[in-house]
Coordinates of C-alpha atoms in Angstrom, one line a residue:
M27 CA 0.0 0.0 0.0
A28 CA 1.3 3.5 -0.9
A29 CA 2.2 6.0 1.9
P30 CA -0.9 7.8 3.0
D31 CA -1.5 11.4 1.7
W32 CA -2.8 12.4 5.2
T33 CA -1.1 11.0 8.2
L34 CA -2.3 12.7 11.3
G35 CA 0.4 12.0 13.8
K36 CA -0.4 14.5 16.5
P37 CA -2.4 13.1 19.3
L38 CA -6.0 14.2 19.5
R39 CA -6.8 16.5 22.4
R40 CA -8.0 14.3 25.2
E41 CA -9.9 15.8 28.1
W42 CA -10.3 12.3 29.7
D43 CA -9.0 8.9 29.1
E44 CA -10.8 7.5 26.1
S45 CA -10.2 4.6 23.8
Q46 CA -8.6 5.3 20.4
T47 CA -8.2 3.1 17.4
A48 CA -6.2 3.2 14.2
L49 CA -8.2 4.2 11.1
R50 CA -7.4 3.9 7.4
M51 CA -9.6 5.0 4.5
T52 CA -9.5 6.8 1.2
V53 CA -11.1 10.3 1.2
N54 CA -11.5 12.1 -2.2
G55 CA -8.9 9.8 -3.7
K56 CA -6.3 10.4 -0.9
Q57 CA -5.2 7.7 1.5
V58 CA -5.8 8.6 5.2
Q59 CA -4.1 6.9 8.1
T60 CA -4.6 8.1 11.7
V61 CA -5.8 7.2 15.1
V62 CA -9.2 8.4 16.3
A63 CA -11.3 8.3 19.4
D64 CA -13.7 5.4 19.2
R65 CA -16.7 7.7 19.7
L66 CA -15.7 10.3 17.1
L67 CA -18.4 10.9 14.5
L68 CA -17.4 10.6 10.8
C69 CA -18.8 14.1 10.1
D70 CA -16.6 15.6 12.8
F71 CA -13.5 13.7 11.6
L72 CA -14.0 14.9 8.0
R73 CA -14.8 18.5 9.0
D74 CA -12.3 19.0 11.9
N75 CA -9.4 16.7 11.1
L76 CA -9.4 16.8 7.3
E77 CA -10.9 20.3 7.0
L78 CA -13.5 19.2 4.5
K79 CA -16.1 21.9 5.2
A80 CA -18.6 21.4 2.4
L81 CA -20.6 18.8 4.4
K82 CA -22.6 20.5 7.1
V83 CA -24.1 19.2 10.4
A84 CA -27.6 20.4 11.1
C85 CA -29.9 17.9 12.8
G86 CA -27.4 15.4 14.1
E87 CA -29.9 12.6 13.5
G88 CA -29.5 11.9 9.7
A89 CA -32.9 13.4 8.9
C90 CA -31.9 16.6 7.1
G91 CA -29.3 15.3 4.6
A92 CA -26.9 18.3 5.1
C93 CA -24.1 15.9 6.1
T94 CA -24.5 13.5 3.1
I95 CA -21.3 12.0 1.6
V96 CA -20.7 9.0 -0.6
I97 CA -19.3 5.9 1.0
D98 CA -18.3 3.1 -1.3
G99 CA -20.6 4.4 -4.0
Q100 CA -23.7 5.0 -1.7
P101 CA -24.9 8.2 -0.3
A102 CA -24.7 8.1 3.5
R103 CA -25.3 10.5 6.5
S104 CA -22.0 11.1 8.1
C105 CA -23.6 12.5 11.3
T106 CA -24.9 9.0 12.2
L107 CA -21.7 7.1 11.6
L108 CA -18.7 6.7 13.7
A109 CA -15.4 7.4 11.9
L110 CA -14.3 3.8 12.7
Q111 CA -17.3 2.5 10.8
A112 CA -15.7 3.8 7.6
E113 CA -12.5 1.7 8.2
G114 CA -11.2 0.8 4.7
A115 CA -13.9 2.7 2.9
E116 CA -13.7 4.9 -0.1
I117 CA -15.3 8.3 0.7
F118 CA -16.2 11.2 -1.5
T119 CA -17.3 14.6 -0.2
L120 CA -18.4 17.5 -2.4
E121 CA -14.7 18.7 -2.4
G122 CA -13.7 15.5 -4.1
L123 CA -16.5 15.6 -6.7
N124 CA -16.2 19.2 -7.7
A125 CA -14.6 20.3 -10.9
P126 CA -11.3 22.0 -10.0
E127 CA -11.8 24.8 -12.6
G128 CA -15.2 26.0 -11.3
L129 CA -18.8 25.0 -11.3
D130 CA -19.4 21.6 -13.0
Q131 CA -22.6 20.8 -15.0
V132 CA -24.7 19.7 -12.0
Q133 CA -23.8 22.8 -10.1
Q134 CA -24.6 25.0 -13.1
I135 CA -28.0 23.4 -13.4
F136 CA -28.7 24.0 -9.7
Q137 CA -27.6 27.7 -10.2
Q138 CA -29.7 28.1 -13.4
Q139 CA -32.8 26.6 -11.8
H140 CA -32.4 28.7 -8.7
A141 CA -32.4 25.5 -6.7
L142 CA -30.6 27.0 -3.7
Q143 CA -31.0 29.9 -1.3
C144 CA -28.5 30.0 1.6
G145 CA -26.6 26.9 0.3
Y146 CA -26.4 25.2 3.7
C147 CA -28.2 22.0 2.5
T148 CA -26.9 22.2 -1.1
P149 CA -23.7 20.0 -0.7
G150 CA -25.9 17.2 0.5
W151 CA -28.3 17.5 -2.4
L152 CA -25.4 17.7 -4.9
V153 CA -23.6 14.7 -3.5
T154 CA -26.8 12.7 -3.7
V155 CA -27.3 13.8 -7.3
Y156 CA -23.8 12.8 -8.2
S157 CA -24.4 9.4 -6.7
M158 CA -27.7 9.0 -8.7
I159 CA -25.9 10.0 -11.9
K160 CA -23.1 7.5 -11.3
R161 CA -25.8 4.8 -10.8
S162 CA -27.6 5.9 -14.0
I163 CA -30.9 6.6 -12.2
H164 CA -33.6 7.7 -14.8
P165 CA -35.2 11.1 -14.0
D166 CA -38.7 9.4 -14.0
S167 CA -37.7 6.6 -11.7
P168 CA -39.4 6.2 -8.3
E169 CA -35.8 5.8 -7.0
V170 CA -35.4 9.6 -7.4
A171 CA -37.9 10.3 -4.6
Q172 CA -36.3 7.6 -2.4
Y173 CA -32.8 9.2 -2.8
L174 CA -34.1 12.7 -2.1
S175 CA -36.6 11.9 0.7
G176 CA -34.1 12.5 3.4
H177 CA -33.1 16.0 2.4
I178 CA -34.6 19.1 3.9
C179 CA -34.3 22.6 2.7
R180 CA -35.5 25.3 5.1
C181 CA -35.1 28.3 2.7
T182 CA -36.7 27.5 -0.6
G183 CA -39.5 25.4 -2.0
Y184 CA -38.6 22.1 -3.4
R185 CA -39.9 22.7 -6.9
N186 CA -36.7 24.3 -8.2
I187 CA -34.6 21.7 -6.5
W188 CA -36.7 18.9 -8.0
T189 CA -36.4 20.5 -11.4
A190 CA -32.6 20.8 -11.1
V191 CA -32.3 17.2 -10.0
R192 CA -34.4 15.9 -12.9
R193 CA -32.4 18.0 -15.4
A194 CA -29.1 16.8 -13.9
L195 CA -30.4 13.2 -14.4
G196 CA -31.1 14.0 -18.1
A197 CA -34.7 15.2 -18.2
A198 CA -35.3 17.7 -21.1
M199 CA -35.9 21.3 -20.1
D200 CA -39.6 21.2 -20.6
E201 CA -40.0 17.8 -18.9
S202 CA -38.2 18.9 -15.7
A203 CA -41.1 20.9 -14.3
G204 CA -43.5 18.0 -14.8
G205 CA -44.5 19.2 -18.2
E206 CA -45.0 22.9 -17.3
K207 CA -43.3 25.5 -19.3

């Protein structure tokens, strides 16, 4: 195995004696090798230790979708998983899925459809859409509703988001709004 891209050798701040375990995973194509507290949440590890700030933590229960990442090809809520549960996994966050030169096609569609307001929930929506695209989910499939059912946006109506998702999945412009023009 190649040397890890991230080796976090400094000890974690410990306010009391707690168990720690070695952890290896791949995050956004980079090998990670470190030691983490057994009770550390995956979202906190990604945000605080690897400084991947796109994923947000809102509800802490996995109900809102703001913390969604892709683990081994499947969207997952990082606020309900311990970092150790991702041992050996391949993880992608929005930072790893973004085009380095600016907005990619999915992000442009969300922008064109006004499918965001404050942007807090947007990374979770986008990561889920990328996962659906990779799995070739058809825009008219009932799976679309299943994938999106765990995402909450508190700022905007879902119509524009739904339209953006359908367009990103390949629906024609006039089909995206359910046949409305």
